[in-house]
């Protein structure tokens, strides 16, 4: 019996030692592949290679897709997350939605004057649903636009505003029912929900609007929804007299637990704040980045904030030294010193908003030029032929017109995020206002009325 027990224990020991050792499983990055094929249509220059990449709050680095002489292209690409991707030709991009559910995308890209101006995805329920979602949000944005200058502290005004939000929530619920099993319905529309509790009062809405768990989810930033939410909060919901950065600081601190989400949030927040032109909130972001270097993980945004700090309203101009159409070097600081107000206009000749906005400044420039007003333009992302052609077609007589080099230094120095952009400078070389395409005509008139 003793011998039997000894043999049994030895045998058991051997069996246990032969068991495979348990090891910690390593996280595996799962990618999925999609097949792109399509054709360039319309008016475009050849060769016409495209650039493909993913959108994570901004356009990320991608890959070149070759286009054959017939305008046809095809490529197989690997993706990690669902969301928006882009096809780009030159400076212009077109976006569409991709998910692991749809493996192939048949694409028609239409060009006009060598610019991508339309995209059509054939037989894609995901993209049809995403377009419906976009339309619902655009309708909501249009409905609330008149509340930019209204006081939500007024109970009647807030109830009207809250009703518009409730109507949008109802539309999102209907959209989800009509588009089952799509990414736009199952994820995107859910992230844009507001609860009835949030709508109980303006204080409750302000306190909870940005407290969404999705801000800590990297894939949340694969569309423009985070930027929409931030912009809506700034433009409509937050107290315009409250200069505190606390709500955004809480948002940044919460997302810092996930490095990738933090990077993407910092990108989206920068865009939202710069578009808002809220100097107090922008200063709050600059201060936060300086006080929290360990949490400021998006280095590109950190560099932008450092440049932005040098070109804020109230600070001195950053000189621009470029050649005009005659080859003469023009200095912005000299022009500003010789006038009462100088408008620095940075634009691109191929930009449709620039083509629409710049001509509107002609009558204003003519009206005030004898009173000391000058326009100093900088053309970016262009060539000499395109630049001079734009001047002849769209510019007013007597403007100082210069062209940027390939490095687009002025765009970087003035932290420009959209074109056209405008900077108003007084005779002492101080930046007194920043404007965009939507505000420049009205804002400029207000400043020049005193001349």
Short mmCIF file of C-alpha atoms in Angstrom, two decimals:
data_model
loop_
_atom_site.label_atom_id
_atom_site.label_comp_id
_atom_site.label_asym_id
_atom_site.label_seq_id
_atom_site.Cartn_x
_atom_site.Cartn_y
_atom_site.Cartn_z
CA UNK A 1 0.00 0.00 0.00
CA UNK A 2 2.89 2.30 0.89
CA UNK A 3 4.50 1.59 -2.50
CA UNK A 4 1.21 2.23 -4.29
CA UNK A 5 0.80 5.64 -2.64
CA UNK A 6 4.36 6.57 -3.48
CA UNK A 7 3.88 5.65 -7.16
CA UNK A 8 0.54 7.54 -7.24
CA UNK A 9 2.08 10.71 -5.78
CA UNK A 10 5.01 10.60 -8.21
CA UNK A 11 2.61 10.08 -11.15
CA UNK A 12 0.38 12.97 -10.00
CA UNK A 13 3.40 15.23 -9.64
CA UNK A 14 4.53 14.46 -13.19
CA UNK A 15 1.04 15.15 -14.58
CA UNK A 16 0.85 18.53 -12.82
CA UNK A 17 4.30 19.56 -14.00
CA UNK A 18 3.29 18.71 -17.56
CA UNK A 19 0.37 21.21 -17.53
CA UNK A 20 1.00 24.29 -19.67
CA UNK A 21 1.84 27.40 -17.70
CA UNK A 22 -0.78 30.11 -17.70
CA UNK A 23 0.46 33.30 -19.27
CA UNK A 24 -1.09 36.72 -19.36
CA UNK A 25 -2.79 37.27 -22.69
CA UNK A 26 -1.48 40.23 -24.62
CA UNK A 27 -3.88 42.74 -26.09
CA UNK A 28 -4.14 42.27 -29.83
CA UNK A 29 -4.71 45.21 -32.13
CA UNK A 30 -7.55 44.07 -34.39
CA UNK A 31 -7.63 45.55 -37.86
CA UNK A 32 -10.12 45.01 -40.62
CA UNK A 33 -9.64 45.52 -44.34
CA UNK A 34 -11.87 47.37 -46.78
CA UNK A 35 -11.71 47.54 -50.56
CA UNK A 36 -11.99 50.93 -52.28
CA UNK A 37 -12.63 51.37 -55.97
CA UNK A 38 -13.95 54.26 -57.95
CA UNK A 39 -13.49 56.93 -60.55
CA UNK A 40 -12.65 60.61 -60.81
CA UNK A 41 -15.25 62.52 -62.82
CA UNK A 42 -15.38 66.04 -64.18
CA UNK A 43 -12.59 68.56 -64.69
CA UNK A 44 -9.21 67.64 -63.15
CA UNK A 45 -5.53 67.79 -63.99
CA UNK A 46 -3.53 64.65 -64.66
CA UNK A 47 -1.79 62.88 -63.04
CA UNK A 48 -4.44 62.93 -60.33
CA UNK A 49 -3.32 60.70 -57.47
CA UNK A 50 -5.48 60.73 -54.35
CA UNK A 51 -4.57 60.66 -50.69
CA UNK A 52 -6.51 58.43 -48.28
CA UNK A 53 -6.54 58.72 -44.51
CA UNK A 54 -8.59 58.42 -41.32
CA UNK A 55 -10.31 61.25 -39.44
CA UNK A 56 -9.68 61.37 -35.68
CA UNK A 57 -10.77 64.91 -34.87
CA UNK A 58 -8.48 66.01 -37.68
CA UNK A 59 -7.10 64.41 -40.81
CA UNK A 60 -4.46 61.81 -39.94
CA UNK A 61 -1.54 60.70 -42.08
CA UNK A 62 -2.54 58.15 -44.68
CA UNK A 63 -1.46 56.69 -47.99
CA UNK A 64 -1.35 57.58 -51.67
CA UNK A 65 -3.87 55.91 -53.97
CA UNK A 66 -2.81 55.80 -57.61
CA UNK A 67 -5.27 56.96 -60.27
CA UNK A 68 -4.88 55.52 -63.78
CA UNK A 69 -5.16 57.61 -67.00
CA UNK A 70 -8.89 56.82 -67.18
CA UNK A 71 -9.46 58.30 -63.72
CA UNK A 72 -9.98 54.89 -62.09
CA UNK A 73 -8.52 53.90 -58.74
CA UNK A 74 -8.56 50.89 -56.41
CA UNK A 75 -6.94 50.09 -53.10
CA UNK A 76 -7.15 47.76 -50.14
CA UNK A 77 -6.65 49.46 -46.78
CA UNK A 78 -6.47 48.32 -43.16
CA UNK A 79 -8.48 50.16 -40.51
CA UNK A 80 -8.73 49.76 -36.75
CA UNK A 81 -11.84 51.78 -35.90
CA UNK A 82 -15.14 52.68 -37.54
CA UNK A 83 -15.64 56.32 -38.45
CA UNK A 84 -14.96 58.91 -41.10
CA UNK A 85 -12.19 58.57 -43.65
CA UNK A 86 -11.22 60.99 -46.37
CA UNK A 87 -10.05 61.08 -49.95
CA UNK A 88 -7.99 64.13 -50.75
CA UNK A 89 -6.75 65.75 -53.93
CA UNK A 90 -4.50 68.74 -53.44
CA UNK A 91 -5.95 70.80 -50.59
CA UNK A 92 -9.51 69.53 -50.78
CA UNK A 93 -11.03 66.50 -49.08
CA UNK A 94 -14.26 64.51 -49.26
CA UNK A 95 -15.39 62.36 -46.33
CA UNK A 96 -17.35 59.13 -46.04
CA UNK A 97 -18.20 56.59 -43.34
CA UNK A 98 -16.56 53.16 -43.06
CA UNK A 99 -17.30 50.27 -40.71
CA UNK A 100 -16.23 46.63 -40.47
CA UNK A 101 -19.73 45.65 -41.57
CA UNK A 102 -19.25 46.94 -45.12
CA UNK A 103 -16.21 45.48 -46.86
CA UNK A 104 -16.30 47.26 -50.23
CA UNK A 105 -16.93 50.88 -51.22
CA UNK A 106 -17.67 51.95 -54.77
CA UNK A 107 -16.92 55.67 -55.03
CA UNK A 108 -17.61 58.41 -57.57
CA UNK A 109 -15.59 61.60 -57.02
CA UNK A 110 -16.61 64.67 -58.99
CA UNK A 111 -14.15 67.48 -59.68
CA UNK A 112 -14.65 71.04 -60.86
CA UNK A 113 -11.66 73.18 -61.80
CA UNK A 114 -9.39 70.46 -60.39
CA UNK A 115 -11.13 70.64 -56.98
CA UNK A 116 -12.94 67.72 -55.34
CA UNK A 117 -16.46 69.00 -54.81
CA UNK A 118 -18.71 65.93 -54.47
CA UNK A 119 -18.56 62.29 -53.42
CA UNK A 120 -21.07 59.51 -53.93
CA UNK A 121 -20.83 56.08 -52.29
CA UNK A 122 -22.78 53.42 -54.15
CA UNK A 123 -25.01 50.95 -52.24
CA UNK A 124 -23.84 51.85 -48.73
CA UNK A 125 -26.53 51.76 -46.01
CA UNK A 126 -23.95 53.04 -43.52
CA UNK A 127 -23.29 56.18 -45.56
CA UNK A 128 -26.98 56.77 -46.26
CA UNK A 129 -27.64 56.56 -42.51
CA UNK A 130 -24.72 58.85 -41.72
CA UNK A 131 -25.99 61.42 -44.23
CA UNK A 132 -29.44 61.31 -42.62
CA UNK A 133 -27.81 61.82 -39.22
CA UNK A 134 -25.85 64.81 -40.58
CA UNK A 135 -29.02 66.33 -42.01
CA UNK A 136 -30.80 65.98 -38.66
CA UNK A 137 -27.95 67.75 -36.87
CA UNK A 138 -27.77 70.52 -39.50
CA UNK A 139 -31.49 71.12 -39.04
CA UNK A 140 -30.99 71.33 -35.27
CA UNK A 141 -28.07 73.75 -35.69
CA UNK A 142 -30.19 75.98 -37.93
CA UNK A 143 -33.05 75.96 -35.43
CA UNK A 144 -30.91 77.05 -32.47
CA UNK A 145 -28.74 79.55 -34.33
CA UNK A 146 -30.92 82.52 -33.33
CA UNK A 147 -30.19 81.79 -29.65
CA UNK A 148 -26.52 82.84 -29.86
CA UNK A 149 -27.26 86.27 -28.43
CA UNK A 150 -30.26 85.35 -26.27
CA UNK A 151 -30.20 85.06 -22.50
CA UNK A 152 -30.97 81.51 -21.38
CA UNK A 153 -31.35 82.80 -17.83
CA UNK A 154 -34.76 84.05 -18.96
CA UNK A 155 -37.16 81.20 -18.13
CA UNK A 156 -39.25 81.69 -21.29
CA UNK A 157 -36.19 81.76 -23.53
CA UNK A 158 -34.78 78.63 -21.89
CA UNK A 159 -38.05 76.72 -22.32
CA UNK A 160 -38.07 77.59 -26.02
CA UNK A 161 -34.45 76.48 -26.32
CA UNK A 162 -35.10 73.27 -24.35
CA UNK A 163 -38.02 72.45 -26.65
CA UNK A 164 -35.73 72.61 -29.67
CA UNK A 165 -33.35 70.18 -27.95
CA UNK A 166 -36.27 67.85 -27.12
CA UNK A 167 -37.44 67.98 -30.74
CA UNK A 168 -33.93 67.02 -31.85
CA UNK A 169 -33.85 64.15 -29.35
CA UNK A 170 -37.15 62.87 -30.74
CA UNK A 171 -35.75 63.09 -34.26
CA UNK A 172 -32.66 61.11 -33.19
CA UNK A 173 -34.87 58.39 -31.67
CA UNK A 174 -36.90 58.17 -34.91
CA UNK A 175 -33.69 58.09 -36.93
CA UNK A 176 -32.39 55.14 -34.87
CA UNK A 177 -35.59 53.19 -35.51
CA UNK A 178 -35.43 53.87 -39.24
CA UNK A 179 -31.76 52.88 -39.55
CA UNK A 180 -31.34 49.78 -37.37
CA UNK A 181 -28.00 48.01 -37.18
CA UNK A 182 -26.06 51.00 -38.55
CA UNK A 183 -23.14 52.63 -36.81
CA UNK A 184 -24.77 56.06 -37.09
CA UNK A 185 -27.87 54.82 -35.27
CA UNK A 186 -26.29 52.50 -32.71
CA UNK A 187 -23.37 54.71 -31.67
CA UNK A 188 -23.29 58.20 -33.18
CA UNK A 189 -26.87 59.20 -32.42
CA UNK A 190 -26.55 57.83 -28.88
CA UNK A 191 -23.56 60.08 -28.13
CA UNK A 192 -25.60 63.15 -29.04
CA UNK A 193 -28.40 62.45 -26.55
CA UNK A 194 -29.43 64.77 -23.71
CA UNK A 195 -31.58 63.53 -20.82
CA UNK A 196 -34.80 65.09 -19.58
CA UNK A 197 -33.06 65.67 -16.25
CA UNK A 198 -30.46 67.80 -18.04
CA UNK A 199 -33.24 69.96 -19.47
CA UNK A 200 -34.83 70.67 -16.07
CA UNK A 201 -33.07 74.05 -15.86
CA UNK A 202 -30.36 76.07 -17.52
CA UNK A 203 -28.08 75.35 -14.54
CA UNK A 204 -28.60 71.61 -14.94
CA UNK A 205 -27.91 71.78 -18.68
CA UNK A 206 -24.72 73.76 -18.13
CA UNK A 207 -23.56 71.39 -15.42
CA UNK A 208 -24.16 68.17 -17.37
CA UNK A 209 -23.87 68.98 -21.07
CA UNK A 210 -20.18 68.13 -21.31
CA UNK A 211 -20.31 65.26 -18.79
CA UNK A 212 -20.56 62.51 -21.38
CA UNK A 213 -18.56 59.29 -20.91
CA UNK A 214 -17.89 59.20 -24.64
CA UNK A 215 -15.25 61.93 -24.33
CA UNK A 216 -12.98 59.24 -22.83
CA UNK A 217 -13.59 56.89 -25.79
CA UNK A 218 -11.08 57.33 -28.66
CA UNK A 219 -13.53 56.27 -31.37
CA UNK A 220 -15.89 59.08 -30.32
CA UNK A 221 -13.54 61.43 -32.20
CA UNK A 222 -13.80 59.62 -35.52
CA UNK A 223 -16.49 62.09 -36.61
CA UNK A 224 -17.07 65.79 -35.88
CA UNK A 225 -19.61 65.16 -33.10
CA UNK A 226 -17.24 66.11 -30.20
CA UNK A 227 -16.46 69.43 -31.88
CA UNK A 228 -20.20 70.08 -32.46
CA UNK A 229 -20.94 69.44 -28.79
CA UNK A 230 -18.12 71.71 -27.63
CA UNK A 231 -19.16 74.48 -30.04
CA UNK A 232 -22.82 74.24 -29.00
CA UNK A 233 -21.80 74.50 -25.36
CA UNK A 234 -19.66 77.59 -26.01
CA UNK A 235 -22.09 79.34 -28.37
CA UNK A 236 -25.38 78.66 -26.64
CA UNK A 237 -25.23 76.96 -23.26
CA UNK A 238 -22.37 78.29 -21.16
CA UNK A 239 -22.76 81.61 -19.38
CA UNK A 240 -21.19 84.24 -21.66
CA UNK A 241 -20.18 86.28 -18.60
CA UNK A 242 -18.49 83.33 -16.92
CA UNK A 243 -14.83 83.41 -17.88
CA UNK A 244 -14.03 80.22 -15.94
CA UNK A 245 -12.30 77.37 -17.77
CA UNK A 246 -13.49 74.88 -15.11
CA UNK A 247 -15.94 72.93 -17.31
CA UNK A 248 -13.27 72.31 -19.95
CA UNK A 249 -10.62 71.55 -17.33
CA UNK A 250 -12.89 68.84 -15.93
CA UNK A 251 -13.39 67.49 -19.45
CA UNK A 252 -9.65 67.40 -20.16
CA UNK A 253 -8.83 65.78 -16.82
CA UNK A 254 -11.47 63.08 -17.34
CA UNK A 255 -10.20 62.14 -20.79
CA UNK A 256 -6.56 62.06 -19.62
CA UNK A 257 -7.09 58.50 -18.33
CA UNK A 258 -6.97 57.33 -21.96
CA UNK A 259 -3.99 58.80 -23.82
CA UNK A 260 -5.47 58.40 -27.29
CA UNK A 261 -8.79 59.93 -26.24
CA UNK A 262 -6.91 62.79 -24.55
CA UNK A 263 -4.98 63.54 -27.75
CA UNK A 264 -8.12 63.64 -29.83
CA UNK A 265 -10.06 65.73 -27.30
CA UNK A 266 -7.26 68.29 -27.11
CA UNK A 267 -7.43 68.59 -30.90
CA UNK A 268 -11.24 68.99 -30.95
CA UNK A 269 -11.22 71.49 -28.07
CA UNK A 270 -8.62 73.64 -29.80
CA UNK A 271 -10.74 73.84 -32.97
CA UNK A 272 -13.91 74.61 -31.02
CA UNK A 273 -12.35 77.36 -28.92
CA UNK A 274 -10.58 79.04 -31.83
CA UNK A 275 -13.78 79.08 -33.90
CA UNK A 276 -15.64 80.61 -30.97
CA UNK A 277 -13.15 83.50 -30.72
CA UNK A 278 -13.65 83.48 -26.94
CA UNK A 279 -10.35 85.02 -25.87
CA UNK A 280 -11.01 84.25 -22.19
CA UNK A 281 -11.53 80.54 -22.84
CA UNK A 282 -8.58 80.36 -25.23
CA UNK A 283 -6.41 81.94 -22.54
CA UNK A 284 -7.77 79.34 -20.11
CA UNK A 285 -6.67 76.55 -22.46
CA UNK A 286 -3.21 78.10 -22.86
CA UNK A 287 -2.87 78.37 -19.07
CA UNK A 288 -4.07 74.77 -18.56
CA UNK A 289 -1.55 73.44 -21.09
CA UNK A 290 1.29 75.31 -19.39
CA UNK A 291 0.22 74.14 -15.91
CA UNK A 292 -0.30 70.49 -16.96
CA UNK A 293 2.59 69.49 -19.27
CA UNK A 294 2.15 65.83 -18.32
CA UNK A 295 -1.50 65.81 -19.41
CA UNK A 296 -0.93 67.90 -22.56
CA UNK A 297 -0.20 64.86 -24.73
CA UNK A 298 -1.16 66.29 -28.13
CA UNK A 299 2.12 67.96 -29.05
CA UNK A 300 0.77 69.51 -32.24
CA UNK A 301 -1.94 71.34 -30.28
CA UNK A 302 0.59 72.37 -27.66
CA UNK A 303 2.69 74.00 -30.39
CA UNK A 304 -0.43 75.69 -31.81
CA UNK A 305 -1.33 77.08 -28.40
CA UNK A 306 2.18 78.45 -27.97
CA UNK A 307 1.89 80.21 -31.35
CA UNK A 308 -1.63 81.37 -30.55
CA UNK A 309 -0.41 82.94 -27.31
CA UNK A 310 1.84 85.19 -29.42
CA UNK A 311 -0.97 86.32 -31.74
CA UNK A 312 -3.82 86.98 -29.34
CA UNK A 313 -5.99 90.08 -29.48
CA UNK A 314 -4.23 92.80 -27.49
CA UNK A 315 -0.75 91.58 -28.42
CA UNK A 316 1.66 92.99 -31.03
CA UNK A 317 1.44 92.00 -34.67
CA UNK A 318 3.74 89.33 -36.05
CA UNK A 319 5.48 90.86 -39.02
CA UNK A 320 4.92 89.48 -42.51
CA UNK A 321 7.57 90.18 -45.13
CA UNK A 322 6.60 89.01 -48.62
CA UNK A 323 6.80 90.13 -52.25
CA UNK A 324 3.86 91.73 -54.02
CA UNK A 325 2.91 91.24 -57.69
CA UNK A 326 5.64 93.62 -58.84
CA UNK A 327 8.34 91.80 -56.86
CA UNK A 328 8.61 94.51 -54.20
CA UNK A 329 8.97 93.26 -50.62
CA UNK A 330 6.09 94.47 -48.46
CA UNK A 331 6.37 94.65 -44.67
CA UNK A 332 3.17 94.33 -42.65
CA UNK A 333 4.61 96.36 -39.75
CA UNK A 334 5.44 99.26 -42.08
CA UNK A 335 1.99 99.22 -43.66
CA UNK A 336 0.32 99.15 -40.24
CA UNK A 337 2.45 102.05 -39.02
CA UNK A 338 1.37 104.17 -42.02
CA UNK A 339 -2.38 103.59 -41.58
CA UNK A 340 -5.01 103.86 -38.85
CA UNK A 341 -6.26 100.31 -39.36
CA UNK A 342 -4.81 97.49 -41.46
CA UNK A 343 -6.72 94.31 -42.24
CA UNK A 344 -4.45 91.29 -42.70
CA UNK A 345 -6.38 88.85 -44.92
CA UNK A 346 -5.00 85.31 -45.25
CA UNK A 347 -6.71 83.22 -47.93
CA UNK A 348 -6.28 80.60 -50.64
CA UNK A 349 -7.30 81.35 -54.26
CA UNK A 350 -8.85 77.88 -54.63
CA UNK A 351 -11.04 78.29 -51.53
CA UNK A 352 -14.74 78.86 -52.34
CA UNK A 353 -15.33 80.81 -49.10
CA UNK A 354 -12.40 83.08 -50.05
CA UNK A 355 -13.85 83.66 -53.52
CA UNK A 356 -17.15 84.59 -51.91
CA UNK A 357 -15.82 86.73 -49.03
CA UNK A 358 -12.93 88.79 -50.42
CA UNK A 359 -14.99 90.69 -53.04
CA UNK A 360 -17.38 91.86 -50.28
CA UNK A 361 -14.51 93.81 -48.72
CA UNK A 362 -14.04 95.93 -51.86
CA UNK A 363 -16.75 98.52 -51.12
CA UNK A 364 -15.59 98.81 -47.49
CA UNK A 365 -11.97 99.34 -48.54
CA UNK A 366 -13.05 101.97 -51.06
CA UNK A 367 -15.22 103.78 -48.50
CA UNK A 368 -12.50 104.05 -45.86
CA UNK A 369 -9.22 104.15 -47.79
CA UNK A 370 -9.03 107.95 -47.62
CA UNK A 371 -9.51 107.72 -43.84
CA UNK A 372 -6.48 105.51 -43.25
CA UNK A 373 -7.71 101.95 -43.87
CA UNK A 374 -5.61 99.43 -45.82
CA UNK A 375 -5.88 95.75 -46.71
CA UNK A 376 -2.78 93.54 -46.72
CA UNK A 377 -3.49 90.13 -48.27
CA UNK A 378 -1.46 86.94 -48.07
CA UNK A 379 -2.26 84.16 -50.55
CA UNK A 380 -1.43 80.66 -49.27
CA UNK A 381 -1.41 77.20 -50.84
CA UNK A 382 -1.13 78.55 -54.38
CA UNK A 383 1.09 79.34 -57.36
CA UNK A 384 1.83 82.60 -59.18
CA UNK A 385 -0.64 82.07 -62.05
CA UNK A 386 -3.51 81.14 -59.73
CA UNK A 387 -2.66 84.02 -57.37
CA UNK A 388 -2.56 86.75 -60.03
CA UNK A 389 -5.71 85.36 -61.66
CA UNK A 390 -7.54 85.59 -58.33
CA UNK A 391 -6.41 89.20 -57.81
CA UNK A 392 -7.75 90.28 -61.19
CA UNK A 393 -11.10 88.58 -60.64
CA UNK A 394 -11.83 89.17 -56.95
CA UNK A 395 -9.61 91.85 -55.41
CA UNK A 396 -10.21 95.56 -54.98
CA UNK A 397 -7.89 98.15 -56.49
CA UNK A 398 -5.17 99.48 -54.19
CA UNK A 399 -4.84 96.45 -51.91
CA UNK A 400 -1.37 95.25 -50.94
CA UNK A 401 -1.31 91.70 -52.29
CA UNK A 402 1.44 89.22 -51.41
CA UNK A 403 1.94 85.48 -51.83
CA UNK A 404 3.14 83.01 -49.20
CA UNK A 405 5.88 80.48 -49.86
CA UNK A 406 5.32 76.70 -49.68
CA UNK A 407 5.82 76.63 -45.90
CA UNK A 408 2.79 78.86 -45.27
CA UNK A 409 4.58 80.68 -42.46
CA UNK A 410 1.83 83.25 -41.87
CA UNK A 411 -0.79 80.57 -41.35
CA UNK A 412 1.42 79.00 -38.70
CA UNK A 413 2.47 82.24 -37.00
CA UNK A 414 -1.11 83.49 -36.69
CA UNK A 415 -2.43 80.01 -35.73
CA UNK A 416 -4.93 80.04 -38.60
CA UNK A 417 -7.40 77.13 -38.57
CA UNK A 418 -9.67 78.13 -41.46
CA UNK A 419 -9.49 80.20 -44.62
CA UNK A 420 -10.11 83.00 -45.13
CA UNK A 421 -9.02 84.48 -41.80
CA UNK A 422 -8.66 88.15 -40.92
CA UNK A 423 -6.61 90.08 -38.35
CA UNK A 424 -7.28 93.79 -37.71
CA UNK A 425 -4.25 95.83 -36.61
CA UNK A 426 -4.13 99.42 -35.40
CA UNK A 427 -1.51 102.09 -36.14
CA UNK A 428 0.54 101.08 -33.08
CA UNK A 429 0.92 97.55 -34.40
CA UNK A 430 -1.52 96.05 -31.88
CA UNK A 431 -3.91 93.25 -32.86
CA UNK A 432 -7.38 94.59 -32.05
CA UNK A 433 -9.64 91.91 -33.55
CA UNK A 434 -9.73 88.55 -35.31
CA UNK A 435 -12.48 87.69 -37.78
CA UNK A 436 -13.60 84.89 -40.06
CA UNK A 437 -15.57 84.68 -43.30
CA UNK A 438 -18.91 84.88 -41.48
CA UNK A 439 -18.15 87.90 -39.31
CA UNK A 440 -15.61 90.04 -41.17
CA UNK A 441 -17.98 92.34 -43.08
CA UNK A 442 -20.14 93.25 -40.08
CA UNK A 443 -17.28 93.40 -37.55
CA UNK A 444 -15.08 95.47 -39.84
CA UNK A 445 -17.80 98.07 -40.37
CA UNK A 446 -18.15 98.49 -36.58
CA UNK A 447 -14.42 99.10 -36.15
CA UNK A 448 -14.15 101.55 -39.06
CA UNK A 449 -17.18 103.67 -38.16
CA UNK A 450 -14.99 105.65 -35.77
CA UNK A 451 -12.62 106.83 -38.55
#
